[in-house]
Structure formats: C-alpha cells, structure tokens
PDB file of C-alpha atoms in Angstrom:
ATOM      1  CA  UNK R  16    -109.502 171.341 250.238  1.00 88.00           C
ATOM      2  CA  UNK R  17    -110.866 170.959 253.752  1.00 91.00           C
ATOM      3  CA  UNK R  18    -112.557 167.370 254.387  1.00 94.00           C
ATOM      4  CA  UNK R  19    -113.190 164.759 257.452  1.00 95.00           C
ATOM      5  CA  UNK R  20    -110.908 161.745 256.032  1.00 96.00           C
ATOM      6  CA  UNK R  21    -108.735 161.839 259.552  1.00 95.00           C
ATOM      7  CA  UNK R  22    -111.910 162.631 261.922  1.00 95.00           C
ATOM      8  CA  UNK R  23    -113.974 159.734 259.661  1.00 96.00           C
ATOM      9  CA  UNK R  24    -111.053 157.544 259.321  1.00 96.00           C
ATOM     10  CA  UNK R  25    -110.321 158.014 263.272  1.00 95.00           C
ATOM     11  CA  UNK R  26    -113.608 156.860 264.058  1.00 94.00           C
ATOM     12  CA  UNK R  27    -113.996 153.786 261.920  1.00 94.00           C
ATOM     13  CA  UNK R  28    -110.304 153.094 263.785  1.00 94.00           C
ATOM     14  CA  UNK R  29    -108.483 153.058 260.442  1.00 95.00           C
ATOM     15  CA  UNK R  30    -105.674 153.640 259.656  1.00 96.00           C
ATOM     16  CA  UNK R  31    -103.843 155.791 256.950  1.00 96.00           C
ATOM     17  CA  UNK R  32    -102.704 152.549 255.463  1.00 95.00           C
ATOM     18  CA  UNK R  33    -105.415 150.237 255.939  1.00 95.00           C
ATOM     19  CA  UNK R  34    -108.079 153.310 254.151  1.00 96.00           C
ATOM     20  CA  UNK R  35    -104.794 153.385 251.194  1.00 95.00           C
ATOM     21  CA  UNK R  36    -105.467 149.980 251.040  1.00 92.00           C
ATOM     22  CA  UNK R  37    -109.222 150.195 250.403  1.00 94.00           C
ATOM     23  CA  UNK R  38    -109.354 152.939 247.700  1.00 95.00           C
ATOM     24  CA  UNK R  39    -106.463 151.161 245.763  1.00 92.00           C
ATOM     25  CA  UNK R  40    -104.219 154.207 245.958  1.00 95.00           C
ATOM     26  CA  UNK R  41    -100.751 154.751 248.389  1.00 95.00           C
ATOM     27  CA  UNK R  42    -100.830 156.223 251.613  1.00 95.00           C
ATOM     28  CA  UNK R  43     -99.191 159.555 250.394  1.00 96.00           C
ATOM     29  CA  UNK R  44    -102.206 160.067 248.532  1.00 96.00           C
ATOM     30  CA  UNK R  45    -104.396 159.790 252.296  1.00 97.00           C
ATOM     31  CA  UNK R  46    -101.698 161.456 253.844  1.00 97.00           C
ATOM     32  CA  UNK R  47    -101.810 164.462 251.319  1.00 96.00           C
ATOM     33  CA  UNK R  48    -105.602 164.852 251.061  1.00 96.00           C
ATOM     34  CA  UNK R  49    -105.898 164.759 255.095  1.00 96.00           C
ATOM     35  CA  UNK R  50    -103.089 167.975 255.081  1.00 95.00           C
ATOM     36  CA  UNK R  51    -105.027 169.355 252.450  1.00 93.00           C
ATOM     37  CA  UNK R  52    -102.227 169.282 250.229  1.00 94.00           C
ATOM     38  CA  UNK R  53    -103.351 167.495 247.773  1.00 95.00           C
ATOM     39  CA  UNK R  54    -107.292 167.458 246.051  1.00 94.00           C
ATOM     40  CA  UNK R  55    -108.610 164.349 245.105  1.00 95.00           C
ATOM     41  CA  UNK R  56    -109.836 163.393 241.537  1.00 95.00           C
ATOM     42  CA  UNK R  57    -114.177 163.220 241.622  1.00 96.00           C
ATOM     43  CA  UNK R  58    -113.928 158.981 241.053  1.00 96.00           C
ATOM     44  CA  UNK R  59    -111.639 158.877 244.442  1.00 96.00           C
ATOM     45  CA  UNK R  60    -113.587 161.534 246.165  1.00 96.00           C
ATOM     46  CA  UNK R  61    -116.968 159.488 245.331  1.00 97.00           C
ATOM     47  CA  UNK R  62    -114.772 155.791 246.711  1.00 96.00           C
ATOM     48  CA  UNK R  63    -113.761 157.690 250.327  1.00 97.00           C
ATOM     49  CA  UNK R  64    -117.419 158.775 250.913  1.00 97.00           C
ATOM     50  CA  UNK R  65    -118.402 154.971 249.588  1.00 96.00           C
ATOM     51  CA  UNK R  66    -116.139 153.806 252.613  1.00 96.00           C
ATOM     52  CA  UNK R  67    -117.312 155.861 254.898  1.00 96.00           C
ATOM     53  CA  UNK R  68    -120.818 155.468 253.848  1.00 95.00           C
ATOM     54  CA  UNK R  69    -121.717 158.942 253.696  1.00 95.00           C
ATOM     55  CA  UNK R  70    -121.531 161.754 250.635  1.00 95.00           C
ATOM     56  CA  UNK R  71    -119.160 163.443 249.005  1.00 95.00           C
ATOM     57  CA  UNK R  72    -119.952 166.601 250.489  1.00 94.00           C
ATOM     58  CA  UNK R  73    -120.197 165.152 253.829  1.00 94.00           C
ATOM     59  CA  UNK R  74    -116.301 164.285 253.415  1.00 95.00           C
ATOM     60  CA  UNK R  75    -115.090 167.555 251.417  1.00 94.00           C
ATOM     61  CA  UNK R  76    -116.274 170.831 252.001  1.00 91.00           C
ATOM     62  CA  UNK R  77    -116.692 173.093 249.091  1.00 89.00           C
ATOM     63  CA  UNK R  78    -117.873 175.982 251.061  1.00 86.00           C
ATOM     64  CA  UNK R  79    -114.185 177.707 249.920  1.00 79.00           C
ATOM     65  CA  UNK R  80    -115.118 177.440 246.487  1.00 80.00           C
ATOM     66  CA  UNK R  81    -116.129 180.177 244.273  1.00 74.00           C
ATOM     67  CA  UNK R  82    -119.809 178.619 243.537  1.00 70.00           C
ATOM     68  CA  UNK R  83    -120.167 182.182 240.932  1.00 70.00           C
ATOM     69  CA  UNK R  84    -122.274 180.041 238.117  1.00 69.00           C
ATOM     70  CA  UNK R  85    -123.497 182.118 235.290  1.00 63.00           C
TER      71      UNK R  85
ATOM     72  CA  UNK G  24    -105.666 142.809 238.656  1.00 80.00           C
ATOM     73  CA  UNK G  25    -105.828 140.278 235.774  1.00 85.00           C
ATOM     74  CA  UNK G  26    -105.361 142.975 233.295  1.00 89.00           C
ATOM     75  CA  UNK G  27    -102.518 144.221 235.028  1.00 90.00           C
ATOM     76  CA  UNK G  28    -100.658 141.146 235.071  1.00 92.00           C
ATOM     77  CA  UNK G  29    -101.457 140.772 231.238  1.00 93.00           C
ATOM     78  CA  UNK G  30     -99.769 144.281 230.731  1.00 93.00           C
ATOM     79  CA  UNK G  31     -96.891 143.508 233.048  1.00 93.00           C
ATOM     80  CA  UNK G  32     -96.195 139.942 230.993  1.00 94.00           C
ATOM     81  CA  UNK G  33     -96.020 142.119 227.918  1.00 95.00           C
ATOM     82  CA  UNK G  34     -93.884 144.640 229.595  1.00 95.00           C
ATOM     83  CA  UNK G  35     -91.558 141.425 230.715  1.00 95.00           C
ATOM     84  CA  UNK G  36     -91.445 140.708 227.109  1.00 96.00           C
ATOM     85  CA  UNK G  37     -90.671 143.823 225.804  1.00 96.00           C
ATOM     86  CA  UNK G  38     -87.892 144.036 228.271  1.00 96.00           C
ATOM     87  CA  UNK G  39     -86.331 140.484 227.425  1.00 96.00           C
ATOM     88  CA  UNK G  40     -86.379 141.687 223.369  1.00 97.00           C
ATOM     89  CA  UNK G  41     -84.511 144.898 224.771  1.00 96.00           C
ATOM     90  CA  UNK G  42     -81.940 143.290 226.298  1.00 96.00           C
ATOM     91  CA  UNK G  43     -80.921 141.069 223.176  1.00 95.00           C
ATOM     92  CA  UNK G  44     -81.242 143.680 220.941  1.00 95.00           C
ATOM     93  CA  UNK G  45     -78.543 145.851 222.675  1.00 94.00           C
ATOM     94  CA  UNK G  46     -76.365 142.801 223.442  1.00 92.00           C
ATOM     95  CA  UNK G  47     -76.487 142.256 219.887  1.00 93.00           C
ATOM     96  CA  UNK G  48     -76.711 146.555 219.145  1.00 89.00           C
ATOM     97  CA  UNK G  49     -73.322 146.501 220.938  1.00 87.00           C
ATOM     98  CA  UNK G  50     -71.828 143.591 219.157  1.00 87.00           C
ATOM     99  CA  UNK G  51     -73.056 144.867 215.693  1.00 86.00           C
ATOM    100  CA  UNK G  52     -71.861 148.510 216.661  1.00 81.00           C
ATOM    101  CA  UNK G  53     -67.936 147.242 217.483  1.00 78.00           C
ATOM    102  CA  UNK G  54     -67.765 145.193 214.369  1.00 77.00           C
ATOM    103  CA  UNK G  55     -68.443 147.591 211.983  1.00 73.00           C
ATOM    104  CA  UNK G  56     -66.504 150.546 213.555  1.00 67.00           C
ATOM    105  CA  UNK G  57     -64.175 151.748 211.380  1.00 60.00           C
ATOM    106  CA  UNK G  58     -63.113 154.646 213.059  1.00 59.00           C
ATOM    107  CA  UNK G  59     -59.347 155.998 214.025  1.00 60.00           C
ATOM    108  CA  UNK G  60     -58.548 153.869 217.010  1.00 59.00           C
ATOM    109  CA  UNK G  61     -56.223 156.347 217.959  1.00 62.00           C
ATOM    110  CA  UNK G  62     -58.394 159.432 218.322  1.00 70.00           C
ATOM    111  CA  UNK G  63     -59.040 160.644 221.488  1.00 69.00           C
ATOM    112  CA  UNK G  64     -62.529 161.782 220.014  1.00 73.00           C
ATOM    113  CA  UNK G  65     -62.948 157.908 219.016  1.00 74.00           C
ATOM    114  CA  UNK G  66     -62.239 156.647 222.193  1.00 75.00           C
ATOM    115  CA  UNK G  67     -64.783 159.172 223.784  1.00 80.00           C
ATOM    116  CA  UNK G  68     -67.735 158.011 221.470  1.00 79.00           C
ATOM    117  CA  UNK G  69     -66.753 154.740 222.006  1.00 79.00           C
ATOM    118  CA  UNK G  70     -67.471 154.836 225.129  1.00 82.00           C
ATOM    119  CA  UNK G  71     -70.359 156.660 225.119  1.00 85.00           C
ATOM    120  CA  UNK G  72     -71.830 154.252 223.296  1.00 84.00           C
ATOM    121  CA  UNK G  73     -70.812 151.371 224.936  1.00 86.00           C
ATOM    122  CA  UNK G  74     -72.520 153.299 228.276  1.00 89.00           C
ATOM    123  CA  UNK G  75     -75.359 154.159 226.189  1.00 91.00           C
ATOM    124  CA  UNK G  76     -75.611 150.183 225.326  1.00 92.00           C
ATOM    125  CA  UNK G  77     -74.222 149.015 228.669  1.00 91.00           C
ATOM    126  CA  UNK G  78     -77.011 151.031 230.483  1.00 94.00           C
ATOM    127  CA  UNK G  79     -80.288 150.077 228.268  1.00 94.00           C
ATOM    128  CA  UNK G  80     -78.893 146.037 228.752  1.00 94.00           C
ATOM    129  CA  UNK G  81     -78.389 146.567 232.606  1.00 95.00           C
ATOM    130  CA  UNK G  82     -81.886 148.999 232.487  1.00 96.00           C
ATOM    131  CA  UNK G  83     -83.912 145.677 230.177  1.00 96.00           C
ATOM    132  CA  UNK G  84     -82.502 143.054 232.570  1.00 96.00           C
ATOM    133  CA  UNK G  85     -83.460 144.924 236.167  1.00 96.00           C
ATOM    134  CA  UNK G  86     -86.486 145.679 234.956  1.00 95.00           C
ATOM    135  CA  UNK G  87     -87.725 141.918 233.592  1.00 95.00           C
ATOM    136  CA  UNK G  88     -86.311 140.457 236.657  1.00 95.00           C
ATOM    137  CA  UNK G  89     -88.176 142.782 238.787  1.00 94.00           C
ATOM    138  CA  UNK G  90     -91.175 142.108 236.984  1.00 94.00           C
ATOM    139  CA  UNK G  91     -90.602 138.622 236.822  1.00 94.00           C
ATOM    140  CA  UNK G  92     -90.464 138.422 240.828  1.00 92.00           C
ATOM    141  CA  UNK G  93     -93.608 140.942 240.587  1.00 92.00           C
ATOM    142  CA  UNK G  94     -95.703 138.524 238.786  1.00 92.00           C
ATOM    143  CA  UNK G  95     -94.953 135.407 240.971  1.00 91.00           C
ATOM    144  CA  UNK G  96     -96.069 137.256 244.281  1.00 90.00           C
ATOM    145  CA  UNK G  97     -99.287 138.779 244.250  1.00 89.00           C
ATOM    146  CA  UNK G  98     -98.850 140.809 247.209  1.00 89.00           C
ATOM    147  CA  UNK G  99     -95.977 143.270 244.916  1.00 90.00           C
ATOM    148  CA  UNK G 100     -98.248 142.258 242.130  1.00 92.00           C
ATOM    149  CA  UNK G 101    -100.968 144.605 244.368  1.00 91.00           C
ATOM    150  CA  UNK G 102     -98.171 146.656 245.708  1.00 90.00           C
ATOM    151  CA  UNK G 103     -97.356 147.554 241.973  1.00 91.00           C
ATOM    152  CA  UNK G 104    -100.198 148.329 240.893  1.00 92.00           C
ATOM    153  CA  UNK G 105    -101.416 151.044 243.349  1.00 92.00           C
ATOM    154  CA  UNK G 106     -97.710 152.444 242.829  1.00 90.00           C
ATOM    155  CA  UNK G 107     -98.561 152.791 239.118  1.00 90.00           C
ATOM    156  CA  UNK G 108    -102.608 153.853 239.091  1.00 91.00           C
ATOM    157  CA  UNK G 109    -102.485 156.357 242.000  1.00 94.00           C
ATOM    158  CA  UNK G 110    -103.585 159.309 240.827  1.00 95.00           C
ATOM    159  CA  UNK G 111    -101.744 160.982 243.014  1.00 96.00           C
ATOM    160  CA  UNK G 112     -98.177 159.818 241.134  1.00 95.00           C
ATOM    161  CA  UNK G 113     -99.641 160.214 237.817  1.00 95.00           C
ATOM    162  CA  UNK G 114    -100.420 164.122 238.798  1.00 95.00           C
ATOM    163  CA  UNK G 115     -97.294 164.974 240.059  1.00 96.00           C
ATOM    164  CA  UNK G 116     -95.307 162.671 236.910  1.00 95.00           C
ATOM    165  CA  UNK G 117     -97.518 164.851 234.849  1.00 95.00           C
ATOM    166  CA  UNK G 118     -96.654 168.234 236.790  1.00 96.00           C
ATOM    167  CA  UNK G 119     -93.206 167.854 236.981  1.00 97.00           C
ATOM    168  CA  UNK G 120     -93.000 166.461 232.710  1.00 94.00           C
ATOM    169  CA  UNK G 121     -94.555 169.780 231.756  1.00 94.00           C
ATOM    170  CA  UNK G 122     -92.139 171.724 234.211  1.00 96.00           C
ATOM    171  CA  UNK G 123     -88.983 170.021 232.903  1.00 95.00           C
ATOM    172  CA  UNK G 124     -91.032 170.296 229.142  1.00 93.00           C
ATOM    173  CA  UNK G 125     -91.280 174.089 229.584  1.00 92.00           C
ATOM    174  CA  UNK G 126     -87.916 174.771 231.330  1.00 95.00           C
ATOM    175  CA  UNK G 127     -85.848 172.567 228.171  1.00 92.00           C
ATOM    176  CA  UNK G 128     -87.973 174.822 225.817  1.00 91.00           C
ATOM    177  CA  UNK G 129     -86.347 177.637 227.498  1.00 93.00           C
ATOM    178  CA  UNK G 130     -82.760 176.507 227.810  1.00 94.00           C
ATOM    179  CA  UNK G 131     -82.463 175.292 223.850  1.00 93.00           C
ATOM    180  CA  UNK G 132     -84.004 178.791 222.947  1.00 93.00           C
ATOM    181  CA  UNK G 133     -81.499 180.340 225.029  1.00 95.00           C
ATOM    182  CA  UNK G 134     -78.934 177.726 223.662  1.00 95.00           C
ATOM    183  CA  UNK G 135     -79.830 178.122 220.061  1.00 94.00           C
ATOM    184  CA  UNK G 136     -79.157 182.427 220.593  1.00 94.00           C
ATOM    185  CA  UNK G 137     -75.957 181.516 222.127  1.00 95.00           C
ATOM    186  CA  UNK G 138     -74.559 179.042 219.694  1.00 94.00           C
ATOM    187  CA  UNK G 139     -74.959 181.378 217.153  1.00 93.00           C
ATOM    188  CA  UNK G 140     -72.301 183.395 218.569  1.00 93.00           C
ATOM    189  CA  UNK G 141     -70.082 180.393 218.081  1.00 91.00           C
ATOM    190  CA  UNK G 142     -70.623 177.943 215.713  1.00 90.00           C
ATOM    191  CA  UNK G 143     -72.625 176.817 213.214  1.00 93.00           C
ATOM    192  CA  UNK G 144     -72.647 172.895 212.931  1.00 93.00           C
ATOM    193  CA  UNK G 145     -73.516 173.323 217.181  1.00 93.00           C
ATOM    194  CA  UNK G 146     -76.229 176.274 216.088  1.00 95.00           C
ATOM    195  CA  UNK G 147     -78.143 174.232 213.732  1.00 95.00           C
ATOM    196  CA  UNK G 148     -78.532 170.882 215.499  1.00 94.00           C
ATOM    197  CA  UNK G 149     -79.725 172.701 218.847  1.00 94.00           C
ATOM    198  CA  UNK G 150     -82.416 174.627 216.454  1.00 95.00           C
ATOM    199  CA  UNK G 151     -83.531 171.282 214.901  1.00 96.00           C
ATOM    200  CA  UNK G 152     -83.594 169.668 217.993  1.00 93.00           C
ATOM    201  CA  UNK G 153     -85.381 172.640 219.672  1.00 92.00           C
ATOM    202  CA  UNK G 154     -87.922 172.856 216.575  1.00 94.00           C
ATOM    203  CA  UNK G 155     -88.021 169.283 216.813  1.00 94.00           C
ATOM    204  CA  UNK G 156     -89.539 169.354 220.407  1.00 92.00           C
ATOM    205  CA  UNK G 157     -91.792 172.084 219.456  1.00 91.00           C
ATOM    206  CA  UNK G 158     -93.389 170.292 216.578  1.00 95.00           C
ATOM    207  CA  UNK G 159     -93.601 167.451 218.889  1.00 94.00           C
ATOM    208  CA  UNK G 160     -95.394 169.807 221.567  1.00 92.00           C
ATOM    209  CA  UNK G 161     -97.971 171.170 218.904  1.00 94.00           C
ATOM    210  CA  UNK G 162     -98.919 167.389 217.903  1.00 96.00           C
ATOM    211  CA  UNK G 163     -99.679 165.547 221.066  1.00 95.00           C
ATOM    212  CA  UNK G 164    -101.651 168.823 222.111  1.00 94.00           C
ATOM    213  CA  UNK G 165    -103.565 168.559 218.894  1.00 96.00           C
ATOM    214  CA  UNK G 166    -103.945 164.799 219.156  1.00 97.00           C
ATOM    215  CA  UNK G 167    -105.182 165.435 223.539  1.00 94.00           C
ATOM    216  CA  UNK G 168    -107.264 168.442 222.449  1.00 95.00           C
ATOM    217  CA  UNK G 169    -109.219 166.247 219.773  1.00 95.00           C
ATOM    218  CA  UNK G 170    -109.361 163.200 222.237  1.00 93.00           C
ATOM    219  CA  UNK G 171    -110.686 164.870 225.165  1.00 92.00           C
TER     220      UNK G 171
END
C-alpha cells in the first residue's frame, strides 16, 4: 500500500531505526511498509500516524482499494 | 516490558527442567536398552537417539543461557522483545507454517499412495501420521474459528 512513512519520517529527520524504535517493532517492518512490500496491521497503522501526528489516511492511501460496499 | 521478563523467567525455567530431563532421558534410555549390541540397525537407533537427546540438552542449555544474559541487560531485554511482538515476524512465521503445513499434507498423501506399492508396516504409519496431522488441522481450526 502506498503511504508517506519515508517523506514524513524524512522530515521529522528520523531515521528508519530510530521510527522502529518508537512503534516497538524492527526496522524490516519500516523498511517493508516504506517499499510497499509489506501492509501494516490497523493498531501499527493508527501508532505511525500517532508519531507523526497526523491520520491514518494522511499516512496510507487507500485510494487503490476497492471501496465497492454493499 | 515487566510482563515480558515474567514470561522469559518462566521460559528460563522451562528450559533448565528440559535440560535435566534429557540428561537424565539419556541416562534412563542407555540403562534399560536391551537391544542386540551388535546390530547395525541398533547402533543406528542408538545414535539417533543419543542425537535426538544430545540436541534437545545442547537446544535447553543455549537457550536458558541466552535468556539468562537477556534478562540481566535490558537493552536485549528490549531488543528481544520487538524481535518477538513484531507483527511483521509473526506474519511471515505464520505464512510460511501454513506453506510448509500445506506442502507436508501433500508429500504424506503422495507418500502414503506410494508406500502402498511397497510395504505395509511403512504404508500404515505414513497414513496414521498423515491422518494424524489432518485431525490435528480440523481441531485448531475449529478451536480459532470458535475463538475469533
């Protein structure tokens, strides 16, 4: 999934490390989710937009997903 | 943290018990071995089981020591814990445990066809064992789907 981690993270001058170090989770995990590799649970989604003070959607983008509710 | 360092002093625990059970497993185990000392088949088992023993001693003691230096540094202590809650780990542990489950599932059905071919003592402990896992399967799903 598509988020700002790197262009947040970048601007607070943080790095990979130092953000794995905040959320409580390794820096594969931060590494992943920047490359979009990897999608992060809701609870760690809702902790990186707590760091960056900001929203979850500000941080992910959804706009790829298929939003067909019934 | 402080709950972690409960679990991990239980975990130390469980690993010290481990270690003299299969000290005392192993001396138990060549006591009471009456088999052929000459068989080639003896000596194999033998030392299977020795390895078997040897391996689950060496595996108990590496692992209390290693927690043992865990729990007197709190920086590993920390270092530990992310290693063992990221979500990240758990997901792929879980990934690749249902790969491995679902490729074994395939082999011993493919292994029980084969043995059949062959013989029977082989045919019917790789179709207990496979049923075995299967049975296995079908509980823990019923136990997750009822939890969740």
């Amino acid at each position: 999934m598509k988020n700002k981690i790197q262009q947040l993270r970048k601007e607070r001058k943080l790095s990979q490390a130092e953000l794995a170090n905040m959320l409580g989770v390794t820096r594969q995990t931060i590494i992943s989710i920047e490359n979009e590799k990897y999608t992060a649970s809701l609870v760690l989604a809702w902790k990186i937009a707590k760091v960056f003070e900001t929203t979850i959607e500000d941080v992910f983008d959804f706009s790829t997903i298929d939003d067909n509710l019934t | 943290m402080e709950e972690f360092r409960k679990k991990l002093i239980k975990q130390r625990k469980f690993y010290f018990i481990l270690a003299i059970m299969s000290a005392i497993f192993y001396i138990v185990v060549n006591i009471y071995n009456n088999s052929d000392l000459n068989s080639l088949d003896y000596k194999f088992l033998n030392g299977s089981r020795t390895g078997f023993i040897a391996g689950l001693f060496g595996i108990s003691i590496a692992n209390f020591i290693s927690l043992g230096k865990c729990l007197k540094d709190d920086e590993k202590l920390k270092k530990r814990y992310i290693e063992q809650s990221d979500e990240r780990t758990k997901d792929i542990t879980i990934k690749a445990s249902s790969a491995t489950f679902t490729i074994m599932i395939i082999l011993s059905a493919i292994a029980v066809f084969v043995s059949s071919f062959y013989n029977a003592t082989v045919y019917y402990t790789i179709l207990v064992s496979a049923l075995a896992s299967y049975i296995i399967y079908a509980l823990s799903y019923l136990y997750y789907n009822k939890k969740y």
